[in-house]
Amino acid sequence: MADRVDSPRVLNIADLRRLAKRRLPRVAFDYIDGGADGEVTLRENCRIFEDVLFRPRCAVSNPTCDLRTKVLGTELALPFALAPVGSSRMFYPRGEIVAAGAAGEAGTAYTLSTLSGCRVDEVRAGTKGPLWYQLYLVGGRDVASAGIERAKKAGASALFVTIDTAVAGLRERDFRNGTKELLTRNPWTMLPYVHQFLARPRWLAGFLGDGGLMNFPNVVLPDGPMSYADVGAALEQSTICWADLRWIREIWQGPLVIKGLMIGEDARRAVDEGADGVVVSNHGGRQLDCVYPTLRALPEVVAAVNGQCEVLLDGGIRRGTDIVKALCMGAQAVLVGRAYAYGLGAGGGAGVARAIQILRADLIRTLKLLGCPSTAQLDESYVTYPADWRSPAPQPAAYATTK
Ligand SMILES: Cc1cc2nc3c(=O)[nH]c(=O)nc-3n(C[C@H](O)[C@H](O)[C@H](O)COP(=O)(O)O)c2cc1C
């Protein structure tokens, strides 16, 4: 598999995307690649990085560049970690274990989604790096509480609570590709859509060899692990509110991170509720379309938390320069989602390793060209960006909270 993703065939993340499109059935590729509604935020998340320009210091020699970054009390070899990507087992056999293993090999963390196809203890065993666990409240508090216990027991070292999924975004590609129909398990209903699988025999063989349609073994309902079903409905029935965070803070004593906020008020509220970190994230443009791209929201959130917790960012990261820009603007580190998911879809563990290798090489090259010896020393003096990104956004007259 490794030679499939080697240079010069694969030079950047876009090349991995192209190979993933070739290996995966359309329904799986579009599930990774797509966004909500008109995909405005999906596109803007990537494009916005072009609005930030570098101010390099030349005639500086940095023979070695130090990429080590401390996140949530843990030292990572890189300033990025792998974001939670649900259903990764659909992209490659034992996908979550394979991706976590590649992250660990590179000295960084993997975040396991609640809605994944491999058990948290198996994923823990599959990586020598830190394992973080991402929480949805699917199934309600008791089910989530048992999930947190299993994650704790398995050795997950941080809990990421995702708060931007009050309802699933309208991902039109999933509807057009027949995701709903394919999940009915009714041959007649599935029939118009199965040609996607037949057109990808290599993927199909791997999928069937891995047990076929996965379930969600980390969501254990009274009658057993949750079966693969309409995730949107499950999320809608289990919206996380601030009151839940108080309860989660009580049962999880380790580092707690709130993922999926975009405004300063929410970031301050997260600090007040005891969060150790926040992730500026719009779910990769998969939830509320036309929300700010994340990089645009970063200065407001950094100013709002005022050093009281760590600020991470995800969304649109496809190159090492993107990571450097986010770090310069105050992110402690970033998470990458599609960048590695394309790698997993293109070539399993080798593809994820190649995605990480590409971003790592980009980072070193960029630091050298900027004349900066380490990621820890990156700051705003290395970039310029539009002045109005800094001005505080209008404050809501009354901050509306439910509960
Ligand atoms: C296919 C896919 C599945 C995702 N599943 C989850 C999930 O289960 N939980 C979660 O918190 N975020 C999920 N996300 C969002 C990512 O964690 C992350 O916020 C997003 O991918 C970042 O944008 P990027 O893909 O442009 O890097 C998912 C993203 C993708 C692409």
Tab-separated table of C-alpha atoms and ligand atoms in Angstrom:
chain	number	residue	atom	x	y	z
A	1	MET	CA	0.000	0.000	0.000
A	2	ALA	CA	2.831	2.422	0.884
A	3	ASP	CA	4.065	2.777	-2.705
A	4	ARG	CA	0.528	3.724	-3.772
A	5	VAL	CA	0.827	6.904	-1.744
A	6	ASP	CA	4.515	7.690	-2.278
A	7	SER	CA	6.017	10.730	-4.007
A	8	PRO	CA	5.611	11.789	-6.794
A	9	ARG	CA	2.179	10.175	-7.058
A	10	VAL	CA	1.159	11.827	-3.807
A	11	LEU	CA	2.731	15.181	-3.073
A	12	ASN	CA	-0.058	16.837	-1.131
A	13	ILE	CA	-3.390	16.207	0.558
A	14	ALA	CA	-5.283	16.935	-2.660
A	15	ASP	CA	-3.492	13.930	-4.206
A	16	LEU	CA	-4.704	11.722	-1.335
A	17	ARG	CA	-8.215	13.064	-1.885
A	18	ARG	CA	-7.999	12.081	-5.554
A	19	LEU	CA	-6.885	8.525	-4.657
A	20	ALA	CA	-9.595	8.213	-1.998
A	21	LYS	CA	-12.174	9.169	-4.597
A	22	ARG	CA	-10.840	6.410	-6.816
A	23	ARG	CA	-10.846	3.675	-4.138
A	24	LEU	CA	-14.044	4.457	-2.221
A	25	PRO	CA	-17.640	4.064	-3.374
A	26	ARG	CA	-19.238	7.428	-3.975
A	27	VAL	CA	-21.434	7.224	-0.862
A	28	ALA	CA	-18.354	6.823	1.373
A	29	PHE	CA	-16.178	9.383	-0.432
A	30	ASP	CA	-18.919	12.013	-0.387
A	31	TYR	CA	-19.583	11.327	3.288
A	32	ILE	CA	-15.985	12.413	3.964
A	33	ASP	CA	-15.739	15.133	1.366
A	34	GLY	CA	-19.118	16.816	1.624
A	35	GLY	CA	-20.532	19.604	3.737
A	36	ALA	CA	-23.869	21.120	4.665
A	37	ASP	CA	-26.317	22.908	2.367
A	38	GLY	CA	-24.453	24.901	-0.324
A	39	GLU	CA	-21.050	23.946	1.221
A	40	VAL	CA	-20.152	27.635	1.586
A	41	THR	CA	-18.428	27.142	4.946
A	42	LEU	CA	-16.738	23.972	3.734
A	43	ARG	CA	-15.097	25.949	0.923
A	44	GLU	CA	-14.404	29.042	3.027
A	45	ASN	CA	-12.712	27.002	5.784
A	46	CYS	CA	-9.996	26.210	3.233
A	47	ARG	CA	-9.957	29.448	1.248
A	48	ILE	CA	-9.680	31.765	4.261
A	49	PHE	CA	-6.071	30.676	4.833
A	50	GLU	CA	-5.223	32.654	1.677
A	51	ASP	CA	-6.169	35.861	3.499
A	52	VAL	CA	-3.350	35.383	5.996
A	53	LEU	CA	0.066	36.264	4.595
A	54	PHE	CA	3.519	35.580	5.975
A	55	ARG	CA	6.192	38.045	7.123
A	56	PRO	CA	9.385	35.958	6.897
A	57	ARG	CA	12.706	36.723	8.583
A	58	CYS	CA	15.344	35.896	5.990
A	59	ALA	CA	19.077	35.159	6.210
A	60	VAL	CA	18.372	33.039	9.297
A	61	SER	CA	19.656	29.492	9.603
A	62	ASN	CA	17.647	26.936	11.586
A	63	PRO	CA	19.247	23.551	10.872
A	64	THR	CA	16.704	21.834	13.108
A	65	CYS	CA	13.140	22.882	13.693
A	66	ASP	CA	11.425	21.930	16.898
A	67	LEU	CA	7.824	20.894	16.288
A	68	ARG	CA	7.118	19.615	19.801
A	69	THR	CA	3.956	21.030	21.314
A	70	LYS	CA	2.413	20.577	24.721
A	71	VAL	CA	-1.336	20.091	24.522
A	72	LEU	CA	-3.508	19.416	27.572
A	73	GLY	CA	-0.453	18.527	29.601
A	74	THR	CA	0.867	16.015	27.063
A	75	GLU	CA	3.837	16.601	24.811
A	76	LEU	CA	3.134	15.823	21.160
A	77	ALA	CA	5.882	15.508	18.549
A	78	LEU	CA	3.753	17.650	16.228
A	79	PRO	CA	1.499	20.688	16.613
A	80	PHE	CA	-1.447	18.772	15.191
A	81	ALA	CA	-3.512	15.752	16.178
A	82	LEU	CA	-6.146	13.682	14.387
A	83	ALA	CA	-9.730	14.926	14.795
A	84	PRO	CA	-12.647	12.616	15.571
A	85	VAL	CA	-14.031	11.275	12.303
A	86	GLY	CA	-17.055	9.038	12.784
A	87	SER	CA	-17.559	5.810	10.823
A	88	SER	CA	-13.891	5.601	9.799
A	89	ARG	CA	-14.295	1.838	9.672
A	90	MET	CA	-16.309	2.388	6.479
A	91	PHE	CA	-13.272	3.898	4.758
A	92	TYR	CA	-10.863	1.073	5.532
A	93	PRO	CA	-11.001	-2.189	7.511
A	94	ARG	CA	-10.552	-1.466	11.261
A	95	GLY	CA	-10.168	2.173	10.214
A	96	GLU	CA	-10.016	3.751	13.654
A	97	ILE	CA	-7.324	1.345	14.885
A	98	VAL	CA	-5.303	1.852	11.720
A	99	ALA	CA	-5.515	5.665	11.891
A	100	ALA	CA	-4.701	5.751	15.602
A	101	GLY	CA	-1.667	3.530	14.973
A	102	ALA	CA	-0.316	5.918	12.336
A	103	ALA	CA	-0.838	8.885	14.677
A	104	GLY	CA	1.021	7.099	17.466
A	105	GLU	CA	3.918	6.202	15.160
A	106	ALA	CA	4.271	9.916	14.359
A	107	GLY	CA	4.151	10.864	18.038
A	108	THR	CA	0.773	12.522	18.031
A	109	ALA	CA	-2.723	11.947	19.406
A	110	TYR	CA	-5.771	10.338	17.843
A	111	THR	CA	-9.285	11.364	18.843
A	112	LEU	CA	-11.809	8.535	18.759
A	113	SER	CA	-15.389	9.505	17.892
A	114	THR	CA	-18.269	8.105	19.946
A	115	LEU	CA	-19.709	7.098	16.571
A	116	SER	CA	-16.849	4.884	15.509
A	117	GLY	CA	-16.735	1.255	14.432
A	118	CYS	CA	-13.945	0.004	16.727
A	119	ARG	CA	-14.034	-0.336	20.504
A	120	VAL	CA	-12.121	2.216	22.542
A	121	ASP	CA	-9.964	-0.440	24.241
A	122	GLU	CA	-8.990	-1.935	20.859
A	123	VAL	CA	-8.037	1.507	19.566
A	124	ARG	CA	-6.037	2.180	22.730
A	125	ALA	CA	-4.152	-1.076	22.184
A	126	GLY	CA	-3.475	-0.094	18.570
A	127	THR	CA	-1.498	3.077	19.242
A	128	LYS	CA	1.507	4.061	21.283
A	129	GLY	CA	0.448	7.704	21.186
A	130	PRO	CA	-2.086	9.532	23.337
A	131	LEU	CA	-5.729	8.595	22.807
A	132	TRP	CA	-8.451	11.219	23.234
A	133	TYR	CA	-12.151	10.374	23.329
A	134	GLN	CA	-14.861	12.486	21.703
A	135	LEU	CA	-18.272	12.414	23.338
A	136	TYR	CA	-21.790	12.648	21.967
A	137	LEU	CA	-24.695	12.029	24.325
A	138	VAL	CA	-26.368	9.508	21.997
A	139	GLY	CA	-28.468	7.142	24.064
A	140	GLY	CA	-28.758	9.611	26.940
A	141	ARG	CA	-26.776	10.316	30.086
A	142	ASP	CA	-26.544	6.745	31.410
A	143	VAL	CA	-25.256	5.401	28.103
A	144	ALA	CA	-22.786	8.305	27.787
A	145	SER	CA	-21.664	7.896	31.367
A	146	ALA	CA	-20.852	4.207	30.751
A	147	GLY	CA	-18.992	5.261	27.575
A	148	ILE	CA	-16.905	7.752	29.534
A	149	GLU	CA	-16.092	5.038	32.086
A	150	ARG	CA	-14.953	2.663	29.327
A	151	ALA	CA	-12.818	5.399	27.769
A	152	LYS	CA	-11.278	6.183	31.156
A	153	LYS	CA	-10.593	2.522	31.838
A	154	ALA	CA	-9.042	2.064	28.408
A	155	GLY	CA	-6.645	4.953	29.084
A	156	ALA	CA	-8.086	7.852	27.089
A	157	SER	CA	-6.308	10.917	28.421
A	158	ALA	CA	-8.682	13.741	27.386
A	159	LEU	CA	-12.388	14.079	26.739
A	160	PHE	CA	-13.639	16.210	23.847
A	161	VAL	CA	-17.313	17.121	24.111
A	162	THR	CA	-18.793	18.183	20.771
A	163	ILE	CA	-21.481	20.844	21.108
A	164	ASP	CA	-22.327	21.837	17.515
A	165	THR	CA	-24.694	19.007	16.632
A	166	ALA	CA	-28.126	20.031	17.955
A	167	VAL	CA	-29.314	18.399	14.734
A	168	ALA	CA	-27.360	16.922	11.821
A	169	GLY	CA	-26.556	19.386	9.048
A	170	LEU	CA	-28.228	18.847	5.681
A	171	ARG	CA	-25.554	17.007	3.751
A	172	GLU	CA	-27.203	16.890	0.383
A	173	ARG	CA	-24.682	14.524	-1.146
A	174	ASP	CA	-25.616	11.842	1.408
A	175	PHE	CA	-29.262	12.071	0.348
A	176	ARG	CA	-28.443	11.918	-3.347
A	177	ASN	CA	-26.175	8.896	-2.846
A	178	GLY	CA	-28.909	6.957	-1.046
A	179	THR	CA	-27.334	6.778	2.428
A	180	LYS	CA	-30.777	6.390	4.023
A	181	GLU	CA	-31.926	3.768	1.555
A	182	LEU	CA	-28.697	1.784	1.865
A	183	LEU	CA	-29.205	1.573	5.622
A	184	THR	CA	-32.670	0.038	5.345
A	185	ARG	CA	-31.137	-3.384	4.585
A	186	ASN	CA	-34.120	-3.878	2.271
A	187	PRO	CA	-32.718	-5.173	-1.060
A	188	TRP	CA	-35.418	-3.469	-3.143
A	189	THR	CA	-34.921	-0.102	-1.505
A	190	MET	CA	-31.149	-0.443	-1.770
A	191	LEU	CA	-31.132	-1.628	-5.367
A	192	PRO	CA	-30.858	1.772	-7.145
A	193	TYR	CA	-27.725	2.586	-5.117
A	194	VAL	CA	-25.710	-0.652	-4.850
A	195	HIS	CA	-23.917	-0.093	-8.157
A	196	GLN	CA	-21.602	2.283	-6.215
A	197	PHE	CA	-20.239	-0.718	-4.306
A	198	LEU	CA	-19.943	-2.968	-7.323
A	199	ALA	CA	-17.849	-0.287	-9.043
A	200	ARG	CA	-15.280	-0.510	-6.198
A	201	PRO	CA	-14.550	-4.262	-5.829
A	202	ARG	CA	-11.329	-3.772	-3.866
A	203	TRP	CA	-13.091	-1.629	-1.271
A	204	LEU	CA	-16.036	-4.047	-1.229
A	205	ALA	CA	-13.816	-7.047	-0.524
A	206	GLY	CA	-12.193	-5.205	2.396
A	207	PHE	CA	-15.567	-4.025	3.711
A	208	LEU	CA	-17.081	-7.528	3.669
A	209	GLY	CA	-13.915	-9.044	5.112
A	210	ASP	CA	-14.155	-6.562	7.982
A	211	GLY	CA	-17.673	-7.731	8.851
A	212	GLY	CA	-19.768	-5.539	6.548
A	213	LEU	CA	-21.875	-2.711	7.923
A	214	MET	CA	-20.344	-1.663	11.246
A	215	ASN	CA	-22.242	-0.908	14.424
A	216	PHE	CA	-21.270	1.575	17.146
A	217	PRO	CA	-19.587	-0.546	19.845
A	218	ASN	CA	-18.870	2.485	22.056
A	219	VAL	CA	-22.570	3.261	22.386
A	220	VAL	CA	-23.933	0.383	24.420
A	221	LEU	CA	-27.717	0.570	24.701
A	222	PRO	CA	-29.747	-1.671	27.039
A	223	ASP	CA	-30.130	-4.176	24.169
A	224	GLY	CA	-26.485	-4.051	23.042
A	225	PRO	CA	-24.234	-1.891	20.841
A	226	MET	CA	-26.134	0.690	18.800
A	227	SER	CA	-26.615	-0.461	15.228
A	228	TYR	CA	-25.593	1.725	12.313
A	229	ALA	CA	-28.635	3.876	11.753
A	230	ASP	CA	-29.811	7.382	11.181
A	231	VAL	CA	-27.234	9.243	13.240
A	232	GLY	CA	-29.018	12.561	12.676
A	233	ALA	CA	-32.084	11.411	14.581
A	234	ALA	CA	-29.936	10.043	17.403
A	235	LEU	CA	-28.059	13.336	17.730
A	236	GLU	CA	-31.248	15.364	17.727
A	237	GLN	CA	-32.555	13.367	20.660
A	238	SER	CA	-29.402	13.991	22.661
A	239	THR	CA	-28.469	17.657	22.288
A	240	ILE	CA	-25.757	18.648	24.747
A	241	CYS	CA	-26.529	21.714	26.863
A	242	TRP	CA	-24.375	23.614	29.330
A	243	ALA	CA	-26.015	21.809	32.248
A	244	ASP	CA	-24.680	18.542	30.826
A	245	LEU	CA	-21.172	19.936	30.902
A	246	ARG	CA	-21.436	20.475	34.642
A	247	TRP	CA	-22.425	16.847	35.059
A	248	ILE	CA	-19.682	15.640	32.680
A	249	ARG	CA	-17.094	17.753	34.527
A	250	GLU	CA	-18.068	15.924	37.718
A	251	ILE	CA	-17.597	12.418	36.329
A	252	TRP	CA	-14.513	13.141	34.168
A	253	GLN	CA	-11.599	14.501	36.159
A	254	GLY	CA	-9.050	14.590	33.320
A	255	PRO	CA	-8.578	17.311	30.691
A	256	LEU	CA	-11.953	18.389	29.285
A	257	VAL	CA	-12.226	20.118	25.915
A	258	ILE	CA	-15.309	21.722	24.371
A	259	LYS	CA	-15.310	21.172	20.614
A	260	GLY	CA	-17.395	23.080	18.111
A	261	LEU	CA	-17.705	26.673	19.258
A	262	MET	CA	-17.328	29.743	17.107
A	263	ILE	CA	-17.941	32.823	19.298
A	264	GLY	CA	-16.197	34.429	22.242
A	265	GLU	CA	-19.220	34.142	24.560
A	266	ASP	CA	-19.362	30.362	24.167
A	267	ALA	CA	-15.633	30.133	24.785
A	268	ARG	CA	-15.941	32.116	28.014
A	269	ARG	CA	-18.874	29.983	29.065
A	270	ALA	CA	-16.765	26.870	28.437
A	271	VAL	CA	-14.046	28.273	30.716
A	272	ASP	CA	-16.668	29.026	33.379
A	273	GLU	CA	-17.878	25.425	33.181
A	274	GLY	CA	-14.374	24.152	33.875
A	275	ALA	CA	-13.057	23.386	30.387
A	276	ASP	CA	-9.314	22.993	29.982
A	277	GLY	CA	-9.527	23.669	26.273
A	278	VAL	CA	-11.824	24.654	23.436
A	279	VAL	CA	-11.757	23.731	19.766
A	280	VAL	CA	-12.781	26.518	17.408
A	281	SER	CA	-14.637	24.318	14.973
A	282	ASN	CA	-17.665	24.352	12.688
A	283	HIS	CA	-17.480	20.583	12.219
A	284	GLY	CA	-15.623	21.006	8.962
A	285	GLY	CA	-18.558	22.875	7.366
A	286	ARG	CA	-20.881	19.915	7.931
A	287	GLN	CA	-23.341	21.562	10.321
A	288	LEU	CA	-24.428	25.221	10.080
A	289	ASP	CA	-23.609	26.469	6.599
A	290	CYS	CA	-22.524	30.094	6.140
A	291	VAL	CA	-21.065	30.257	9.633
A	292	TYR	CA	-17.660	31.972	9.740
A	293	PRO	CA	-14.729	29.884	8.587
A	294	THR	CA	-12.861	28.849	11.712
A	295	LEU	CA	-9.669	30.854	11.125
A	296	ARG	CA	-11.806	34.006	10.959
A	297	ALA	CA	-13.285	33.187	14.380
A	298	LEU	CA	-9.951	32.369	16.013
A	299	PRO	CA	-8.881	35.899	17.111
A	300	GLU	CA	-12.221	36.506	18.842
A	301	VAL	CA	-12.004	33.231	20.778
A	302	VAL	CA	-8.341	33.696	21.693
A	303	ALA	CA	-9.146	37.161	23.055
A	304	ALA	CA	-12.233	35.914	24.916
A	305	VAL	CA	-10.498	33.137	26.857
A	306	ASN	CA	-7.535	35.399	27.588
A	307	GLY	CA	-5.154	32.541	28.361
A	308	GLN	CA	-7.547	30.796	30.766
A	309	CYS	CA	-7.683	27.641	28.655
A	310	GLU	CA	-5.999	26.201	25.585
A	311	VAL	CA	-7.433	27.108	22.198
A	312	LEU	CA	-7.303	24.543	19.405
A	313	LEU	CA	-8.700	24.977	15.911
A	314	ASP	CA	-9.858	22.691	13.148
A	315	GLY	CA	-11.359	23.146	9.689
A	316	GLY	CA	-9.833	23.457	6.265
A	317	ILE	CA	-6.302	22.387	7.122
A	318	ARG	CA	-4.751	20.868	4.024
A	319	ARG	CA	-1.166	22.152	4.195
A	320	GLY	CA	1.482	22.799	6.822
A	321	THR	CA	1.300	26.517	6.059
A	322	ASP	CA	-2.319	26.420	7.264
A	323	ILE	CA	-1.158	24.982	10.572
A	324	VAL	CA	1.578	27.597	10.941
A	325	LYS	CA	-0.924	30.408	10.315
A	326	ALA	CA	-3.295	29.102	12.979
A	327	LEU	CA	-0.446	28.773	15.485
A	328	CYS	CA	0.748	32.321	14.715
A	329	MET	CA	-2.771	33.557	15.434
A	330	GLY	CA	-2.928	31.963	18.871
A	331	ALA	CA	-3.969	28.332	18.463
A	332	GLN	CA	-2.013	26.001	20.730
A	333	ALA	CA	-2.369	23.228	18.154
A	334	VAL	CA	-4.815	22.134	15.469
A	335	LEU	CA	-6.837	19.060	14.621
A	336	VAL	CA	-6.957	17.670	11.116
A	337	GLY	CA	-10.034	15.807	9.853
A	338	ARG	CA	-10.372	15.253	6.147
A	339	ALA	CA	-6.616	15.526	5.557
A	340	TYR	CA	-6.099	12.137	7.211
A	341	ALA	CA	-9.525	10.697	6.347
A	342	TYR	CA	-8.612	11.034	2.658
A	343	GLY	CA	-5.371	9.198	3.459
A	344	LEU	CA	-7.276	6.409	5.209
A	345	GLY	CA	-9.641	6.087	2.266
A	346	ALA	CA	-6.784	6.156	-0.226
A	347	GLY	CA	-4.526	3.608	1.411
A	348	GLY	CA	-5.299	2.698	5.031
A	349	GLY	CA	-2.508	3.164	7.572
A	350	ALA	CA	0.018	3.998	4.856
A	351	GLY	CA	-2.287	6.752	3.606
A	352	VAL	CA	-2.729	8.249	7.068
A	353	ALA	CA	1.021	8.066	7.665
A	354	ARG	CA	1.598	9.800	4.332
A	355	ALA	CA	-0.867	12.598	5.240
A	356	ILE	CA	0.965	13.161	8.522
A	357	GLN	CA	4.354	13.025	6.775
A	358	ILE	CA	3.249	15.621	4.205
A	359	LEU	CA	2.032	18.043	6.877
A	360	ARG	CA	5.168	17.476	8.969
A	361	ALA	CA	7.507	18.175	6.036
A	362	ASP	CA	5.455	21.275	5.161
A	363	LEU	CA	5.824	22.512	8.744
A	364	ILE	CA	9.597	22.152	8.804
A	365	ARG	CA	10.007	23.802	5.410
A	366	THR	CA	7.702	26.663	6.383
A	367	LEU	CA	9.474	27.298	9.690
A	368	LYS	CA	12.836	27.379	7.921
A	369	LEU	CA	11.555	29.781	5.289
A	370	LEU	CA	10.033	31.971	7.987
A	371	GLY	CA	13.288	32.019	9.944
A	372	CYS	CA	11.641	30.592	13.059
A	373	PRO	CA	13.326	27.776	15.028
A	374	SER	CA	10.272	26.219	16.659
A	375	THR	CA	6.494	26.125	16.586
A	376	ALA	CA	6.540	27.376	20.193
A	377	GLN	CA	8.094	30.632	18.972
A	378	LEU	CA	5.496	31.366	16.312
A	379	ASP	CA	3.446	34.471	17.035
A	380	GLU	CA	1.486	37.191	15.283
A	381	SER	CA	4.644	38.976	14.154
A	382	TYR	CA	5.055	36.298	11.445
A	383	VAL	CA	1.720	36.992	9.743
A	384	THR	CA	-0.556	39.741	8.628
A	385	TYR	CA	-4.323	39.419	8.343
A	386	PRO	CA	-7.295	41.749	7.851
A	387	ALA	CA	-7.603	44.206	10.738
A	388	ASP	CA	-11.340	43.730	11.192
A	389	TRP	CA	-10.835	40.104	12.241
A	390	ARG	CA	-9.650	41.523	15.525
A	391	SER	CA	-12.496	43.900	16.297
A	392	PRO	CA	-14.891	42.444	18.856
A	393	ALA	CA	-18.082	41.091	17.359
A	394	PRO	CA	-21.386	42.667	18.473
A	395	GLN	CA	-22.423	41.173	21.805
A	396	PRO	CA	-25.889	39.623	22.093
A	397	ALA	CA	-28.084	41.826	24.346
A	398	ALA	CA	-28.965	38.857	26.502
A	399	TYR	CA	-27.049	35.654	26.194
A	400	ALA	CA	-29.689	33.052	25.496
A	401	THR	CA	-29.031	29.746	27.154
A	402	THR	CA	-31.321	26.818	27.445
A	403	LYS	CA	-30.973	25.425	30.940
B	1	LIG	C1	-16.329	12.229	7.711
B	1	LIG	C2	-16.312	13.089	8.930
B	1	LIG	C3	-16.852	12.595	10.111
B	1	LIG	C4	-16.818	13.375	11.274
B	1	LIG	N1	-17.277	12.851	12.448
B	1	LIG	C5	-17.177	13.567	13.596
B	1	LIG	C6	-17.571	13.000	14.843
B	1	LIG	O1	-17.993	11.849	14.924
B	1	LIG	N2	-17.460	13.787	15.940
B	1	LIG	C7	-16.978	15.079	15.897
B	1	LIG	O2	-16.896	15.732	16.924
B	1	LIG	N3	-16.574	15.600	14.719
B	1	LIG	C8	-16.657	14.889	13.591
B	1	LIG	N4	-16.218	15.435	12.405
B	1	LIG	C9	-15.641	16.785	12.394
B	1	LIG	C10	-14.137	16.713	12.610
B	1	LIG	O3	-13.831	16.296	13.906
B	1	LIG	C11	-13.478	18.088	12.381
B	1	LIG	O4	-14.141	19.051	13.153
B	1	LIG	C12	-13.494	18.497	10.907
B	1	LIG	O5	-13.275	17.385	10.065
B	1	LIG	C13	-12.412	19.540	10.650
B	1	LIG	O6	-12.441	19.985	9.332
B	1	LIG	P1	-11.495	19.391	8.169
B	1	LIG	O7	-12.110	18.096	7.779
B	1	LIG	O8	-11.584	20.415	7.110
B	1	LIG	O9	-10.107	19.196	8.750
B	1	LIG	C14	-16.250	14.678	11.238
B	1	LIG	C15	-15.706	15.148	10.046
B	1	LIG	C16	-15.713	14.367	8.908
B	1	LIG	C17	-15.081	14.892	7.657
